[in-house]
Coordinates of C-alpha atoms in Angstrom, one line a residue:
X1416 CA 71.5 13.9 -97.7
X1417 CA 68.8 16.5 -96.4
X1418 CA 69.3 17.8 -93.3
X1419 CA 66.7 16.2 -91.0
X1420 CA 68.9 12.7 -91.4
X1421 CA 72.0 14.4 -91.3
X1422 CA 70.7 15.3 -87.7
X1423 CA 69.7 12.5 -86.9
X1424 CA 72.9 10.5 -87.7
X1425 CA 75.2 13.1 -86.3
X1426 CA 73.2 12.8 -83.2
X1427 CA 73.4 9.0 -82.6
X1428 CA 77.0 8.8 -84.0
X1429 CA 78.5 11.2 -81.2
X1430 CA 75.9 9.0 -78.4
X1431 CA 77.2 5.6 -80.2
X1432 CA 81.0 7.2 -79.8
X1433 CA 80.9 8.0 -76.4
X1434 CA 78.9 5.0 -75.5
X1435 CA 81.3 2.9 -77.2
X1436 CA 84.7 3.9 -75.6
X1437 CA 83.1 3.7 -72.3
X1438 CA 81.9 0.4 -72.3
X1439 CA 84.9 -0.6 -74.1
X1440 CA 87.6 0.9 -71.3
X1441 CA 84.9 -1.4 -69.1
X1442 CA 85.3 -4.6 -70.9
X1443 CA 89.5 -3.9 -70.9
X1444 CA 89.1 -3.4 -66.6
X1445 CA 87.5 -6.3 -66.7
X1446 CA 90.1 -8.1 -68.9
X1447 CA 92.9 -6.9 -66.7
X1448 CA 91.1 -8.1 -63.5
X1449 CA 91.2 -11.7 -65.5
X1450 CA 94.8 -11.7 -66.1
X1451 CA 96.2 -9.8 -62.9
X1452 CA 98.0 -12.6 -61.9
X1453 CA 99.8 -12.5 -65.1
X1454 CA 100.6 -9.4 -65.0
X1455 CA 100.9 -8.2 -61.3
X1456 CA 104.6 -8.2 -59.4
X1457 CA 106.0 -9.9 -62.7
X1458 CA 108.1 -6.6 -63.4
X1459 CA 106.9 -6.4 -66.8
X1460 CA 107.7 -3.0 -69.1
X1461 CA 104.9 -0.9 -69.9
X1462 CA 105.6 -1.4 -73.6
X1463 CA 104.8 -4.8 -72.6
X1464 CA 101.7 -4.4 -70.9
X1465 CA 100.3 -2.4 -73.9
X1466 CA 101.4 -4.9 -76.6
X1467 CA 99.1 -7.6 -74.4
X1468 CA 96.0 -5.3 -73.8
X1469 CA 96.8 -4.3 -77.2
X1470 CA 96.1 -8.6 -78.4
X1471 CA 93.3 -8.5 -76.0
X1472 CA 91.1 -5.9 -76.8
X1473 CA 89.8 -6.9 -80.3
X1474 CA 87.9 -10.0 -77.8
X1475 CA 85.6 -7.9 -76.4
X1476 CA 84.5 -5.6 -79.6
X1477 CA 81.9 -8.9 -80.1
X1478 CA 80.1 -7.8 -76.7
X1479 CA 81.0 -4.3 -77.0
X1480 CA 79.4 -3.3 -80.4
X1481 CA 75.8 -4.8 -80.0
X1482 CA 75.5 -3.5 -76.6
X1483 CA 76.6 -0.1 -77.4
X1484 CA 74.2 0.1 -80.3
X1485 CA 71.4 -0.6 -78.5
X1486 CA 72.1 1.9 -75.6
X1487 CA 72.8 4.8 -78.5
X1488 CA 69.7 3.8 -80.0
X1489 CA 67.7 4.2 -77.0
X1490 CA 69.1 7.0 -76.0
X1491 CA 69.2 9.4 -79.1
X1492 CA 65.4 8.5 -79.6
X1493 CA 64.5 8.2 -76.8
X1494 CA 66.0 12.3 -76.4
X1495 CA 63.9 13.2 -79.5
X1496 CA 60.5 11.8 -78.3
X1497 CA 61.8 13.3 -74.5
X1498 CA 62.4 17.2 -76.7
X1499 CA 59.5 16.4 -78.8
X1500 CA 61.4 16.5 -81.6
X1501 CA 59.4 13.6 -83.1
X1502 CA 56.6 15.3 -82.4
X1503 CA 57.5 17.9 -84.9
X1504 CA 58.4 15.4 -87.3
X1505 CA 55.5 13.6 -87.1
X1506 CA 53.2 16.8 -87.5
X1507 CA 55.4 17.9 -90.9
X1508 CA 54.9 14.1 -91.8
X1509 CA 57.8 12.6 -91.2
X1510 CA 57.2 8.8 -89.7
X1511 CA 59.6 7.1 -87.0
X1512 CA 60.7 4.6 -90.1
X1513 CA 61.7 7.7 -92.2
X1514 CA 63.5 8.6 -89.3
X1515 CA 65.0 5.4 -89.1
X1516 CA 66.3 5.5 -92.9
X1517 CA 69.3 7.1 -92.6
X1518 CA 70.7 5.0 -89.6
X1519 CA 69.8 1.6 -91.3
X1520 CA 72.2 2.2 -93.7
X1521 CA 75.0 3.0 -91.1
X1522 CA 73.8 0.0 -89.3
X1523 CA 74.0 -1.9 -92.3
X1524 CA 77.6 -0.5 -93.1
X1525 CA 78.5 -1.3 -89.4
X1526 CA 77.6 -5.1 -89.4
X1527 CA 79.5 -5.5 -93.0
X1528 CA 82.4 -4.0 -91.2
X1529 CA 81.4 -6.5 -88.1
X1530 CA 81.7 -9.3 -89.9
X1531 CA 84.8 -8.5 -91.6
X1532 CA 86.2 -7.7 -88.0
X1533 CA 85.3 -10.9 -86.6
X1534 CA 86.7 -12.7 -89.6
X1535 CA 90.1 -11.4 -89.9
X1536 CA 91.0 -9.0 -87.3
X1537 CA 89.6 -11.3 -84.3
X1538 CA 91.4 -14.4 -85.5
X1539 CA 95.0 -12.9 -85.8
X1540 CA 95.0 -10.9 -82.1
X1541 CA 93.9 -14.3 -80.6
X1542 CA 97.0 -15.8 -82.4
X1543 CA 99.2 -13.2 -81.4
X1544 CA 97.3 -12.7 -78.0
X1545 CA 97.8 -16.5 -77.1
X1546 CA 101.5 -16.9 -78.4
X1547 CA 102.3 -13.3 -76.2
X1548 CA 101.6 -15.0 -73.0
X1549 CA 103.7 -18.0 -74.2
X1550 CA 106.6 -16.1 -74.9
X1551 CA 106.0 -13.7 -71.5
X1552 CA 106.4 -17.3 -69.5
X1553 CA 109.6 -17.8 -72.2
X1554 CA 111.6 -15.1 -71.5
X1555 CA 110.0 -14.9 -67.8
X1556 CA 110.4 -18.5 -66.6
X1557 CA 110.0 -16.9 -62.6
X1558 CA 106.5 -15.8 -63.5
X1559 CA 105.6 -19.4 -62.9
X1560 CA 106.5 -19.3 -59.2
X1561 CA 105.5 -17.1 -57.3
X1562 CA 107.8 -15.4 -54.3
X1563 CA 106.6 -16.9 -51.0
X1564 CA 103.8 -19.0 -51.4
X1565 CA 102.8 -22.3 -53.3
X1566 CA 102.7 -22.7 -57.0
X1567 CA 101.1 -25.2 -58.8
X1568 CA 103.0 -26.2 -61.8
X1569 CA 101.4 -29.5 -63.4
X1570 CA 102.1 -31.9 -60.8
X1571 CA 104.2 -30.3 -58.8
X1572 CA 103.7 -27.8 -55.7
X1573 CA 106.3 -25.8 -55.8
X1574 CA 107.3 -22.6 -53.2
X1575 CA 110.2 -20.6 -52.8
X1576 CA 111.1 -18.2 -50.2
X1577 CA 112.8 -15.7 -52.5
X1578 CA 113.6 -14.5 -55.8
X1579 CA 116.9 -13.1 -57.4
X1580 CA 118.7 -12.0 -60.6
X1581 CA 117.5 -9.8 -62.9
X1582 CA 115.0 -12.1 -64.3
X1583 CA 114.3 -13.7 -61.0
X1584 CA 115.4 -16.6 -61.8
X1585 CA 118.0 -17.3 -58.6
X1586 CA 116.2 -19.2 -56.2
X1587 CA 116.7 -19.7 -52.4
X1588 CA 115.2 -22.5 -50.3
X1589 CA 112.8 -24.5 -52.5
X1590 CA 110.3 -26.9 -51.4
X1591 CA 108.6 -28.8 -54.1
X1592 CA 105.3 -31.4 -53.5
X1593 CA 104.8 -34.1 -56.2
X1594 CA 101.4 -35.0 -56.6
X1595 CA 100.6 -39.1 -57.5
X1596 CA 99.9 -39.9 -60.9
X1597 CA 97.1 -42.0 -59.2
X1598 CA 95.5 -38.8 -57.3
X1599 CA 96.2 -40.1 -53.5
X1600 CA 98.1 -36.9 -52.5
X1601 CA 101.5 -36.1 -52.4
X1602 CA 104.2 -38.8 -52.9
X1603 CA 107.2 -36.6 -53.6
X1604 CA 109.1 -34.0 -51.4
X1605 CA 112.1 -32.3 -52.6
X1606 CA 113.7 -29.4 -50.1
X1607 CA 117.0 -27.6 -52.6
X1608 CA 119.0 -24.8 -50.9
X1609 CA 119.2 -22.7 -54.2
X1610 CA 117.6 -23.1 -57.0
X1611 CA 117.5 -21.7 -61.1
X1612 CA 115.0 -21.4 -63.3
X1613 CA 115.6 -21.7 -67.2
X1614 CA 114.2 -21.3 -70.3
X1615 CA 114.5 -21.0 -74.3
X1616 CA 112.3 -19.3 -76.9
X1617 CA 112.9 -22.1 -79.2
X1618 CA 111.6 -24.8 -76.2
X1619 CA 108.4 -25.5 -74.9
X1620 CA 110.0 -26.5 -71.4
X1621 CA 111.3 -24.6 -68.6
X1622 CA 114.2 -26.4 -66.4
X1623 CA 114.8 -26.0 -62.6
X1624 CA 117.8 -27.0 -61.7
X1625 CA 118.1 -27.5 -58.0
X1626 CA 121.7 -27.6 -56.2
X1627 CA 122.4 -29.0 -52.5
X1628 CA 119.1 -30.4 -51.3
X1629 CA 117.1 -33.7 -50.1
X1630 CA 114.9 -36.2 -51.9
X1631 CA 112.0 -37.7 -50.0
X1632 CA 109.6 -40.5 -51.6
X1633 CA 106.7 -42.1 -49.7
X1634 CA 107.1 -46.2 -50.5
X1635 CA 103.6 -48.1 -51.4
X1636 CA 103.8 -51.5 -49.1
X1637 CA 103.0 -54.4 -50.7
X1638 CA 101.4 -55.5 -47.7
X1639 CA 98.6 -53.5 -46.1
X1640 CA 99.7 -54.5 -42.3
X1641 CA 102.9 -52.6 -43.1
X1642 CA 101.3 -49.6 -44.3
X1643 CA 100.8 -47.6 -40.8
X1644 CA 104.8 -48.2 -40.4
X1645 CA 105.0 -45.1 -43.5
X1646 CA 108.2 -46.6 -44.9
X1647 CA 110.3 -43.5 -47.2
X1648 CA 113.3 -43.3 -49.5
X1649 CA 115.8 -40.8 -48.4
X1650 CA 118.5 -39.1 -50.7
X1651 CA 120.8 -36.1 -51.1
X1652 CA 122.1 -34.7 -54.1
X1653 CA 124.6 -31.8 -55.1
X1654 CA 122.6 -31.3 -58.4
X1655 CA 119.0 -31.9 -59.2
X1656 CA 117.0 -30.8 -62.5
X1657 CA 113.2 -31.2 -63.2
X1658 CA 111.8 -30.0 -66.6
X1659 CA 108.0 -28.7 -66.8
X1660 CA 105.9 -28.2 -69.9
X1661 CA 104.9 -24.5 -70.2
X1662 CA 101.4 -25.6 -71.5
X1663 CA 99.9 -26.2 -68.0
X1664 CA 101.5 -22.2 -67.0
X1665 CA 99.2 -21.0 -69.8
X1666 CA 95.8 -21.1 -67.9
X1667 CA 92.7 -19.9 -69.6
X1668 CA 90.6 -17.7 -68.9
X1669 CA 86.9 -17.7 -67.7
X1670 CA 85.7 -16.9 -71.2
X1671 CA 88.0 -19.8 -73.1
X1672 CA 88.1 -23.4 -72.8
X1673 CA 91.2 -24.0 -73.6
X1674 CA 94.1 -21.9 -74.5
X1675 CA 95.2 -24.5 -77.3
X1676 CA 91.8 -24.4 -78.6
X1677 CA 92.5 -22.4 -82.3
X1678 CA 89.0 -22.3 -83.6
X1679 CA 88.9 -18.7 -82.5
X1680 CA 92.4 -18.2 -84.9
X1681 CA 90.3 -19.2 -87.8
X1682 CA 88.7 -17.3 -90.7
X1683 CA 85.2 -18.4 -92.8
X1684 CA 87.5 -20.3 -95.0
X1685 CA 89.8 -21.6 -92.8
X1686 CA 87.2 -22.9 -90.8
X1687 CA 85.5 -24.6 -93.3
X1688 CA 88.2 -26.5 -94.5
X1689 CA 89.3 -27.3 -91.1
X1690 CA 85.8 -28.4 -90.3
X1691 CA 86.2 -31.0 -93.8
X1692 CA 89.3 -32.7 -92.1
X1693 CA 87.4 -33.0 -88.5
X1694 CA 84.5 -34.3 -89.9
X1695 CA 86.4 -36.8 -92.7
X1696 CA 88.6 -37.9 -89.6
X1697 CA 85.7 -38.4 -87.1
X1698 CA 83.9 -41.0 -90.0
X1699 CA 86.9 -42.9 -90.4
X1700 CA 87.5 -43.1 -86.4
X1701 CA 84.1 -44.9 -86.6
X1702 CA 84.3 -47.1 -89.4
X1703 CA 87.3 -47.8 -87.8
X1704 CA 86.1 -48.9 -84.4
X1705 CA 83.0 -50.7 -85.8
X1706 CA 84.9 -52.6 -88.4
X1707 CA 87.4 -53.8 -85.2
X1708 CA 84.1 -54.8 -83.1
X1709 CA 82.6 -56.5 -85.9
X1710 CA 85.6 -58.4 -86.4
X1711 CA 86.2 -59.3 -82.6
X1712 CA 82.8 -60.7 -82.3
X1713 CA 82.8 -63.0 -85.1
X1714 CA 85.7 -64.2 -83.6
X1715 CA 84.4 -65.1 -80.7
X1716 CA 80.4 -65.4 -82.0
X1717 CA 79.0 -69.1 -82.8
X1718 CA 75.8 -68.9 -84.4
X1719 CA 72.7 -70.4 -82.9
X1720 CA 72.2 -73.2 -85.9
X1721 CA 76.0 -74.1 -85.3
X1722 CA 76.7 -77.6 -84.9
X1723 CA 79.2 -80.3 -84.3
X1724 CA 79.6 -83.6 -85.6
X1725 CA 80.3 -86.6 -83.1
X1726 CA 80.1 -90.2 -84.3
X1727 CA 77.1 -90.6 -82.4
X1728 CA 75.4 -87.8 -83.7
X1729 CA 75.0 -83.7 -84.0
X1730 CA 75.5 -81.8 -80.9
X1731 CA 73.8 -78.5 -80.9
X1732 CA 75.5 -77.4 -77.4
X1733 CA 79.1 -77.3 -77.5
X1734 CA 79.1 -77.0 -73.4
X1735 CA 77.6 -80.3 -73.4
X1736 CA 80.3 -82.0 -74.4
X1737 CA 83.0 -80.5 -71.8
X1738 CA 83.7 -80.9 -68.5
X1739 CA 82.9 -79.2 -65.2
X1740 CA 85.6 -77.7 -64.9
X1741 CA 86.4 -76.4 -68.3
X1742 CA 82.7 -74.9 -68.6
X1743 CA 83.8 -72.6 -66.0
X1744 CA 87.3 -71.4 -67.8
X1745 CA 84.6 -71.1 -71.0
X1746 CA 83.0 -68.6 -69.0
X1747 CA 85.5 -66.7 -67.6
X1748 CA 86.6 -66.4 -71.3
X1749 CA 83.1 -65.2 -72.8
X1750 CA 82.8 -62.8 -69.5
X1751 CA 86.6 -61.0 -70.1
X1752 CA 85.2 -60.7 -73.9
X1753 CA 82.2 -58.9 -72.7
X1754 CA 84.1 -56.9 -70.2
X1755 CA 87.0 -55.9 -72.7
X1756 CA 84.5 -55.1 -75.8
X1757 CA 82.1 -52.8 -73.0
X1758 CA 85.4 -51.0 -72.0
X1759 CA 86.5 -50.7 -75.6
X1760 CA 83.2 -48.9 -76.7
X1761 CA 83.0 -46.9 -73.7
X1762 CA 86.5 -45.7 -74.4
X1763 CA 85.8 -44.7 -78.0
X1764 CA 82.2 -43.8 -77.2
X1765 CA 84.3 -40.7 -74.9
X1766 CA 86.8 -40.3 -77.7
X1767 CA 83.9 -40.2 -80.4
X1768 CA 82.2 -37.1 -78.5
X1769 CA 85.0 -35.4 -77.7
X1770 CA 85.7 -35.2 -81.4
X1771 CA 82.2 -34.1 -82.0
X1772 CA 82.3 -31.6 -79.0
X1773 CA 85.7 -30.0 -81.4
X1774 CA 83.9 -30.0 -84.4
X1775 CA 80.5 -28.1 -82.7
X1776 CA 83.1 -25.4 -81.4
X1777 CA 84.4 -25.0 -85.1
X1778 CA 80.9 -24.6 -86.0
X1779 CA 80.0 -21.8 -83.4
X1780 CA 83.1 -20.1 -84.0
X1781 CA 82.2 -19.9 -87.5
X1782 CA 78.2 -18.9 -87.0
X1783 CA 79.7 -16.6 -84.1
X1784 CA 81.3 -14.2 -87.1
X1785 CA 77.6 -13.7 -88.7
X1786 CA 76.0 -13.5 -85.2
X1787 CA 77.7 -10.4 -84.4
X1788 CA 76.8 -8.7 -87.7
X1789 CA 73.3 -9.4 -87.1
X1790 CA 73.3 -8.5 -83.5
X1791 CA 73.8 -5.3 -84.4
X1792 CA 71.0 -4.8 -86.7
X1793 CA 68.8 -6.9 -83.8
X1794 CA 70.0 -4.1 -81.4
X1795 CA 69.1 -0.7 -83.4
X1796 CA 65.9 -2.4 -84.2
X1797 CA 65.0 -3.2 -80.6
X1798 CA 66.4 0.3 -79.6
X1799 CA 65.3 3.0 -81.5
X1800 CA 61.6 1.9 -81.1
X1801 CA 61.9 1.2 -77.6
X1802 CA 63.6 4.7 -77.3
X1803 CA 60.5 6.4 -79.2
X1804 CA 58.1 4.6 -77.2
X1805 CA 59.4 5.1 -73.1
X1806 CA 60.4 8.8 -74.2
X1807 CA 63.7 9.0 -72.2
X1808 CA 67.0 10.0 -72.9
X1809 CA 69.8 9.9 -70.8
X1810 CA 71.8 7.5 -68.9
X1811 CA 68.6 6.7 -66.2
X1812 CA 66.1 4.3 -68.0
X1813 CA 67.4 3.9 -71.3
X1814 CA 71.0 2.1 -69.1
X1815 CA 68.5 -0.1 -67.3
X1816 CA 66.5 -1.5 -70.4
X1817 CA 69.5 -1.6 -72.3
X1818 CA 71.5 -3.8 -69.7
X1819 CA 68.2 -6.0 -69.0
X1820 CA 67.9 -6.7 -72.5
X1821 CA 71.5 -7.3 -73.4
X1822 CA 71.9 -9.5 -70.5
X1823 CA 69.2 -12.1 -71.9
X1824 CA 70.8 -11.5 -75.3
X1825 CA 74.5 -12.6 -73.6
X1826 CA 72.7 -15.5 -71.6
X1827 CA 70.8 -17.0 -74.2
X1828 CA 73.4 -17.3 -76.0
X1829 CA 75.7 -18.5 -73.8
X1830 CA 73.6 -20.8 -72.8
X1831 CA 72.8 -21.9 -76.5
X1832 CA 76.9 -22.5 -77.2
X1833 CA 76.8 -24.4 -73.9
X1834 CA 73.9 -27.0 -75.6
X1835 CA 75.3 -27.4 -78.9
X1836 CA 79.0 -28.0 -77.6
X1837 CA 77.4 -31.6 -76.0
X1838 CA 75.8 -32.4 -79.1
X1839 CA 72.3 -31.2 -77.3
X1840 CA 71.4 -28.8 -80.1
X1841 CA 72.5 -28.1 -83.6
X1842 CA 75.8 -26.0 -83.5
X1843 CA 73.3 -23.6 -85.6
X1844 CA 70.4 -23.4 -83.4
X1845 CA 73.1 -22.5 -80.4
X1846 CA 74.6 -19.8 -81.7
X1847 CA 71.2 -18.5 -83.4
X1848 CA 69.3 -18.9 -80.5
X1849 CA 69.2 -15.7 -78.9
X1850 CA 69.0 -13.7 -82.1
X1851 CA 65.7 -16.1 -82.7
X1852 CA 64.3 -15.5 -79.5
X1853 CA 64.8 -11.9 -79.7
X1854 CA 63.7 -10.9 -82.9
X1855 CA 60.1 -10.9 -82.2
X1856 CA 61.1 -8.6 -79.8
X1857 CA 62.3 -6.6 -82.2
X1858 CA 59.4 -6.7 -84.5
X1859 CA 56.8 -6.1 -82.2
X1860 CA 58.6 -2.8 -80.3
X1861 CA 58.8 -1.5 -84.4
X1862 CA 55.5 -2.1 -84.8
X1863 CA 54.2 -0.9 -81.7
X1864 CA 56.7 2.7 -81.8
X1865 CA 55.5 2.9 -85.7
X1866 CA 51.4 2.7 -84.8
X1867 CA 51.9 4.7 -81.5
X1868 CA 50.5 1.8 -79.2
X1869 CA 52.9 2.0 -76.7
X1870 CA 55.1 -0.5 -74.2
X1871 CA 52.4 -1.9 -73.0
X1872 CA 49.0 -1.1 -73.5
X1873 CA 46.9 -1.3 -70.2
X1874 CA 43.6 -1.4 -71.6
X1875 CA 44.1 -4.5 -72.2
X1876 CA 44.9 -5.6 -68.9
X1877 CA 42.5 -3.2 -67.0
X1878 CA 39.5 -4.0 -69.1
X1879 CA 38.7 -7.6 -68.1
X1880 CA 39.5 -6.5 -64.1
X1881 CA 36.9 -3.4 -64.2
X1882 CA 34.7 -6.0 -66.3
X1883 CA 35.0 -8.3 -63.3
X1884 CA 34.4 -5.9 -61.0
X1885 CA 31.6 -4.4 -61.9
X1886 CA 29.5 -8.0 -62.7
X1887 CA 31.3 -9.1 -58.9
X1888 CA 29.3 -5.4 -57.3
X1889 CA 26.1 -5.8 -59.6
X1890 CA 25.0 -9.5 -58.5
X1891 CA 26.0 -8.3 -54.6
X1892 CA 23.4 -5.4 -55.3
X1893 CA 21.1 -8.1 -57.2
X1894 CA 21.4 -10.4 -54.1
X1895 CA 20.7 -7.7 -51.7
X1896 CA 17.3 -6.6 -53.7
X1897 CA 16.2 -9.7 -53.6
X1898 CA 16.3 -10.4 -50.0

C-alpha cells in the first residue's frame, strides 16, 4: 500500500470512528427515551439495564452505519479539498477516483461485514432483546402496575395506591375498571383492600389475587324504559383472583409493529423457507374459500334454462307457481344467502390480506439485510464527491448535507415499507426504493467532483436570465429610437 492511500484511509477511518460512536451513543439515548417506562422506578440492577441496552443496540447499527459513512466521507474530503490537499494531488496526477481506490475496498469490506451483521447478529439480539422484556415482566409482575395511578392491562384499568415486598408485589387498596367486550365503557368495578401479584417463568400469565373487597357490575335492561333506573350487581368476597396474559404488557415500540412479529429473528435462509410455508398456506386458504363459495352457490343457484314439468306444461318461473305468501319467505331466503356469502367474502377478503400484509414484512425483512450493505456503498459514493466538491470539513456544512440527505434516504424508505406492507408496491420496489431514487444522486455528484463542474453550475441558470435581460433593455432602447 503506498503511502498516499494509506493517508487517505487512516484519515477517514479515525473521522468514520469517532463519527460512529457518536451517533451510535445518540441512537441508544434515543432507545432509552423509548423504553423509559420500562425501565424507570422498576428497581431494576444495573447488570440488568446493560444486558437490555446490550439486546438493543445491534437495532440501530442499520441507521447508524450508512449515516455515519456518509458524514466521514464528507468530512475527510471535504478537509482535503478545504487544505488543498487535492490540489496537490491533482497537480502530481493523482485523480479524485484514485483517491477513492483505497476506501472502495474498505467500503466494500464494510458492506460484506453489513450484511453478515444484519443476517446473523441482528436476528438473535431481537430474539433475545424481545424474550428479556418478557422475562423482566416474569420475574417483575409489579412492573405492570404502576404505584398510584391507572394502568391499563388488556381490559382492565387497574390502580393501586401502594406497593410492598421486595418485589412489589404486596398491594394495598386496589381499584380495577373492566372495560366491555362490546367497547361501551366500563362494566366492571372491583375495589380489594390488599392485593398480590404473581407470576412463573414457565407461564405466560400473571395472577392477582385480591383479598377483602367488593364486586360491582352494571346490568344491561332488557327493556330500554328501565335503562335510566342503572340497575347493578353487588358482591363481597374474602378472596378474589384475576389472571392477565403478559402479551398485552409487552408493548412495542414506535419502530415495530408488533412485538410477536419474528420476521426480524430471521436469517436469509430462515426467511426463505418461512416465506415457502406463508405463501403455500395463503394458496390453500384460497382454494379453500373459493371451492366453499362455489359449492354454496350451486346450492342455492338454478340456472336460467331450468325448468319444471307440470301436467299442463313446462314452467320456466318457479315463483309462478307459489303463493303470495311463500314468494315472500323465497326472498327472505335468497336475501340471507346474499347477505351471509357478502359477509363470508368480506371476512376472508380481511383474513386474505392480512396474510399477504405477513408475507410482504417477511419480504422486506429479507431485502432489508442487502439494503443495508448497499447503503453503505450509496453513502461513500454520495459523500466523498460531495465532500470534494463544497470544500468543507468539519462538523458545520458537511452535518447539515449529511442529515438532509440521510433524512430523504430514511423517509423514502420508510415510506416504501409502508406501501408494500398494503400490497401497494412490490415488497422489492419498497425496500429498494430509496436506494433507486438516490443513486442517480450518487452518480451524478461522482461525475460532477471527477470533471470539476461543481454543485451546481450557475451558468446555466444565469445565462438565459442575462439573455432575457439584455433582449427585454434592447427593444425598450429600439422602442425609444423609434419614437
Amino acid at each position: 500500500m503506498k503511502i498516499l492511500d494509506r493517508y487517505i484511509l487512516t484519515s477517514f477511518l479515525s473521522t468514520f470512528t469517532s463519527v460512529f460512536v457518536i451517533l451510535f451513543f445518540i441512537f441508544i439515548l434515543q432507545g432509552i427515551w423509548l423504553f423509559i417506562a420500562e425501565l424507570a422506578g422498576k428497581d431494576l440492577d444495573f447488570f440488568l439495564i446493560v444486558k437490555f441496552l446490550l439486546f438493543y443496540s445491534p437495532k440501530v447499527v442499520p441507521l447508524v452505519l450508512p449515516l455515519s459513512v456518509l458524514l466521514a466521507s464528507i468530512m475527510t474530503f471535504g478537509n482535503f479539498a478545504e487544505n488543498y490537499e487535492f490540489a496537490a494531488m491533482k497537480s502530481s496526477g493523482i485523480s479524485l477516483k484514485r483517491a477513492m481506490r483505497s476506501l472502495q475496498y474498505f467500503i466494500v469490506l464494510l458492506s460484506i461485514v453489513a450484511f453478515f451483521f444484519a443476517n446473523s447478529i441482528i436476528p438473535k439480539a431481537e430474539y433475545k432483546f424481545v424474550n428479556l422484556r418478557k422475562n423482566i415482566l416474569q420475574q417483575k409482575p409489579s412492573m405492570a402496575i404502576a404505584e398510584g395511578q391507572f394502568s391499563n392491562v388488556g381490559n382492565y384499568t387497574i390502580k393501586v395506591d401502594k406497593k410492598s415486598g421486595p418485589e412489589g408485589n404486596f398491594l394495598e387498596k386496589v381499584t380495577i375498571h373492566k372495560v366491555s367486550n362490546l367497547g361501551t365503557g366500563t362494566t366492571v368495578v372491583i375495589k380489594a383492600k390488599t392485593g398480590e401479584l404473581m407470576s412463573s417463568e414457565k407461564s405466560n400469565n400473571l395472577q392477582l389475587i385480591l383479598y377483602d373487597g367488593n364486586y360491582y357490575e352494571s346490568i344491561e335492561p332488557k327493556r330500554f324504559e328501565d335503562k335510566n333506573k342503572q340497575p347493578f350487581a353487588k358482591s363481597s368476597f374474602k378472596k378474589y383472583i384475576i389472571n392477565f396474559d403478559l402479551s398485552p404488557l409487552e408493548k412495542a415500540s414506535d419502530n415495530q409493529e408488533n412485538i410477536t412479529n419474528t420476521n426480524t429473528m430471521l436469517s436469509v435462509n430462515e426467511l426463505r423457507y418461512t416465506l415457502d410455508s406463508l405463501q403455500t398456506s395463503k394458496q390453500k386458504d384460497v382454494k379453500s374459500f373459493t371451492d366453499n363459495i362455489h359449492q354454496r352457490l350451486s346450492l342455492v343457484s338454478i340456472k336460467p334454462d331450468n325448468k319444471i314439468e307440470t301436467k299442463d306444461s313446462l314452467v320456466s318461473d318457479v315463483l309462478s307457481l307459489m303463493p303470495t305468501h311463500q314468494k315472500a319467505i323465497v326472498y327472505d331466503i335468497a336475501r340471507s344467502n346474499v347477505q351471509n356469502t357478502k359477509f363470508s367474502i368480506e371476512g376472508s377478503k380481511i383474513d386474505i390480506a392480512s396474510k399477504i400484509k405477513n408475507i410482504n414484512n417477511h419480504w422486506l425483512a429479507l431485502y432489508d439485510k442487502f439494503v443495508i450493505a448497499y447503503a453503505c456503498l450509496l453513502m461513500f459514493f454520495i459523500g466523498a464527491p460531495l465532500g470534494a466538491i463544497i470544500r468543507k470539513g468539519g462538523l458545520g456544512l458537511p452535518i447539515v448535507f449529511a442529515v438532509m440527505i440521510f433524512i430523504i434516504f430514511h423517509f423514502i424508505n420508510v415510506f416504501g415499507k409502508k406501501i408494500a406492507q398494503e400490497d401497494g408496491l412490490t415488497p422489492f420496489l419498497g425496500a429498494w426504493l430509496s436506494s433507486i431514487i438516490l443513486t442517480p444522486l450518487g452518480l451524478l455528484l461522482f461525475y460532477r467532483a471527477t470533471n470539476d463542474i461543481g454543485l451546481i453550475n450557475m451558468d446555466v441558470i444565469m445565462d438565459p436570465i442575462h439573455k432575457f435581460v439584455n433582449k427585454l433593455f434592447s427593444n425598450s432602447k429600439k422602442d425609444k429610437n423609434d419614437t
